[in-house]
Amino acid sequence: MKQKLIRATELAEFVYCSKAWHLKYLDGAEVSPVARELQAEANAWHIEQGRSLARGDSYRWAAFAALMLAIILIVFCWLGWAK
């Protein structure tokens, strides 16, 4: 009996969803063009969400830096070092 070599990607697909693996490798089912289009749209949406979150993190760090600078300036003025 000839043994089939199992690729790491195939194993990962099985671990992620054994039903999808079964349909793809044992039943030979193909993904419909409509499902591929929906997945492409969903991937684009997720990429945009990731970019939006990254921008939010940048704004948060900028606000934190501005707040720290304001606190330092207030302390300098309070201690009389700004004269």
PDB file of C-alpha atoms in Angstrom:
ATOM      1  CA  MET A   1       0.000   0.000   0.000  1.00  0.00           C
ATOM      2  CA  LYS A   2       1.410   3.360  -1.046  1.00  0.00           C
ATOM      3  CA  GLN A   3       1.596   5.924   1.732  1.00  0.00           C
ATOM      4  CA  LYS A   4       0.675   9.530   1.091  1.00  0.00           C
ATOM      5  CA  LEU A   5       2.967  12.244   2.403  1.00  0.00           C
ATOM      6  CA  ILE A   6       1.022  14.708   4.565  1.00  0.00           C
ATOM      7  CA  ARG A   7       2.106  18.333   4.155  1.00  0.00           C
ATOM      8  CA  ALA A   8       2.232  20.721   7.098  1.00  0.00           C
ATOM      9  CA  THR A   9      -0.362  23.000   5.471  1.00  0.00           C
ATOM     10  CA  GLU A  10      -2.741  20.077   5.091  1.00  0.00           C
ATOM     11  CA  LEU A  11      -2.263  19.185   8.739  1.00  0.00           C
ATOM     12  CA  ALA A  12      -2.889  22.812   9.754  1.00  0.00           C
ATOM     13  CA  GLU A  13      -6.091  22.833   7.695  1.00  0.00           C
ATOM     14  CA  PHE A  14      -7.228  19.653   9.444  1.00  0.00           C
ATOM     15  CA  VAL A  15      -6.514  21.109  12.896  1.00  0.00           C
ATOM     16  CA  TYR A  16      -8.318  24.363  12.004  1.00  0.00           C
ATOM     17  CA  CYS A  17     -11.429  22.653  10.576  1.00  0.00           C
ATOM     18  CA  SER A  18     -11.554  18.906  10.095  1.00  0.00           C
ATOM     19  CA  LYS A  19     -14.853  19.111   8.159  1.00  0.00           C
ATOM     20  CA  ALA A  20     -13.369  21.523   5.601  1.00  0.00           C
ATOM     21  CA  TRP A  21     -10.301  19.285   5.304  1.00  0.00           C
ATOM     22  CA  HIS A  22     -12.528  16.256   4.706  1.00  0.00           C
ATOM     23  CA  LEU A  23     -14.544  18.072   2.037  1.00  0.00           C
ATOM     24  CA  LYS A  24     -11.427  19.330   0.263  1.00  0.00           C
ATOM     25  CA  TYR A  25      -9.086  16.328   0.377  1.00  0.00           C
ATOM     26  CA  LEU A  26     -11.400  13.353   0.587  1.00  0.00           C
ATOM     27  CA  ASP A  27     -14.508  14.522  -1.266  1.00  0.00           C
ATOM     28  CA  GLY A  28     -12.719  16.844  -3.711  1.00  0.00           C
ATOM     29  CA  ALA A  29     -15.122  19.726  -3.084  1.00  0.00           C
ATOM     30  CA  GLU A  30     -14.194  23.110  -4.540  1.00  0.00           C
ATOM     31  CA  VAL A  31     -14.894  26.544  -3.099  1.00  0.00           C
ATOM     32  CA  SER A  32     -17.485  28.463  -5.116  1.00  0.00           C
ATOM     33  CA  PRO A  33     -16.535  31.730  -6.862  1.00  0.00           C
ATOM     34  CA  VAL A  34     -19.132  33.561  -4.763  1.00  0.00           C
ATOM     35  CA  ALA A  35     -17.520  32.294  -1.551  1.00  0.00           C
ATOM     36  CA  ARG A  36     -14.068  33.329  -2.817  1.00  0.00           C
ATOM     37  CA  GLU A  37     -15.397  36.818  -3.593  1.00  0.00           C
ATOM     38  CA  LEU A  38     -16.980  37.114  -0.139  1.00  0.00           C
ATOM     39  CA  GLN A  39     -13.741  35.984   1.460  1.00  0.00           C
ATOM     40  CA  ALA A  40     -11.747  38.562  -0.517  1.00  0.00           C
ATOM     41  CA  GLU A  41     -14.143  41.295   0.647  1.00  0.00           C
ATOM     42  CA  ALA A  42     -13.871  40.097   4.236  1.00  0.00           C
ATOM     43  CA  ASN A  43     -10.064  40.035   4.027  1.00  0.00           C
ATOM     44  CA  ALA A  44     -10.048  43.610   2.686  1.00  0.00           C
ATOM     45  CA  TRP A  45     -12.333  44.690   5.542  1.00  0.00           C
ATOM     46  CA  HIS A  46     -10.047  43.071   8.127  1.00  0.00           C
ATOM     47  CA  ILE A  47      -6.973  44.741   6.625  1.00  0.00           C
ATOM     48  CA  GLU A  48      -8.683  48.140   6.838  1.00  0.00           C
ATOM     49  CA  GLN A  49      -9.714  47.459  10.438  1.00  0.00           C
ATOM     50  CA  GLY A  50      -6.105  46.606  11.295  1.00  0.00           C
ATOM     51  CA  ARG A  51      -4.889  49.840   9.731  1.00  0.00           C
ATOM     52  CA  SER A  52      -7.535  51.785  11.641  1.00  0.00           C
ATOM     53  CA  LEU A  53      -6.443  50.217  14.927  1.00  0.00           C
ATOM     54  CA  ALA A  54      -2.798  50.977  14.156  1.00  0.00           C
ATOM     55  CA  ARG A  55      -3.689  54.628  13.509  1.00  0.00           C
ATOM     56  CA  GLY A  56      -5.548  54.702  16.817  1.00  0.00           C
ATOM     57  CA  ASP A  57      -2.484  53.373  18.627  1.00  0.00           C
ATOM     58  CA  SER A  58      -0.345  56.097  17.021  1.00  0.00           C
ATOM     59  CA  TYR A  59      -2.796  58.782  18.126  1.00  0.00           C
ATOM     60  CA  ARG A  60      -2.863  57.354  21.634  1.00  0.00           C
ATOM     61  CA  TRP A  61       0.937  57.497  21.918  1.00  0.00           C
ATOM     62  CA  ALA A  62       0.992  61.055  20.536  1.00  0.00           C
ATOM     63  CA  ALA A  63      -1.629  62.135  23.087  1.00  0.00           C
ATOM     64  CA  PHE A  64       0.337  60.455  25.868  1.00  0.00           C
ATOM     65  CA  ALA A  65       3.530  62.268  24.804  1.00  0.00           C
ATOM     66  CA  ALA A  66       1.688  65.616  24.675  1.00  0.00           C
ATOM     67  CA  LEU A  67       0.256  65.004  28.144  1.00  0.00           C
ATOM     68  CA  MET A  68       3.687  64.181  29.564  1.00  0.00           C
ATOM     69  CA  LEU A  69       5.155  67.319  27.985  1.00  0.00           C
ATOM     70  CA  ALA A  70       2.351  69.426  29.473  1.00  0.00           C
ATOM     71  CA  ILE A  71       2.948  67.925  32.924  1.00  0.00           C
ATOM     72  CA  ILE A  72       6.683  68.631  32.693  1.00  0.00           C
ATOM     73  CA  LEU A  73       6.030  72.247  31.672  1.00  0.00           C
ATOM     74  CA  ILE A  74       3.546  72.712  34.531  1.00  0.00           C
ATOM     75  CA  VAL A  75       6.066  71.318  37.015  1.00  0.00           C
ATOM     76  CA  PHE A  76       8.792  73.650  35.668  1.00  0.00           C
ATOM     77  CA  CYS A  77       6.493  76.658  35.985  1.00  0.00           C
ATOM     78  CA  TRP A  78       5.343  75.604  39.471  1.00  0.00           C
ATOM     79  CA  LEU A  79       8.919  75.210  40.696  1.00  0.00           C
ATOM     80  CA  GLY A  80       9.849  78.588  39.198  1.00  0.00           C
ATOM     81  CA  TRP A  81      12.430  77.202  36.748  1.00  0.00           C
ATOM     82  CA  ALA A  82      10.844  78.892  33.752  1.00  0.00           C
ATOM     83  CA  LYS A  83      11.864  82.426  34.819  1.00  0.00           C
TER      84      LYS A  83
END
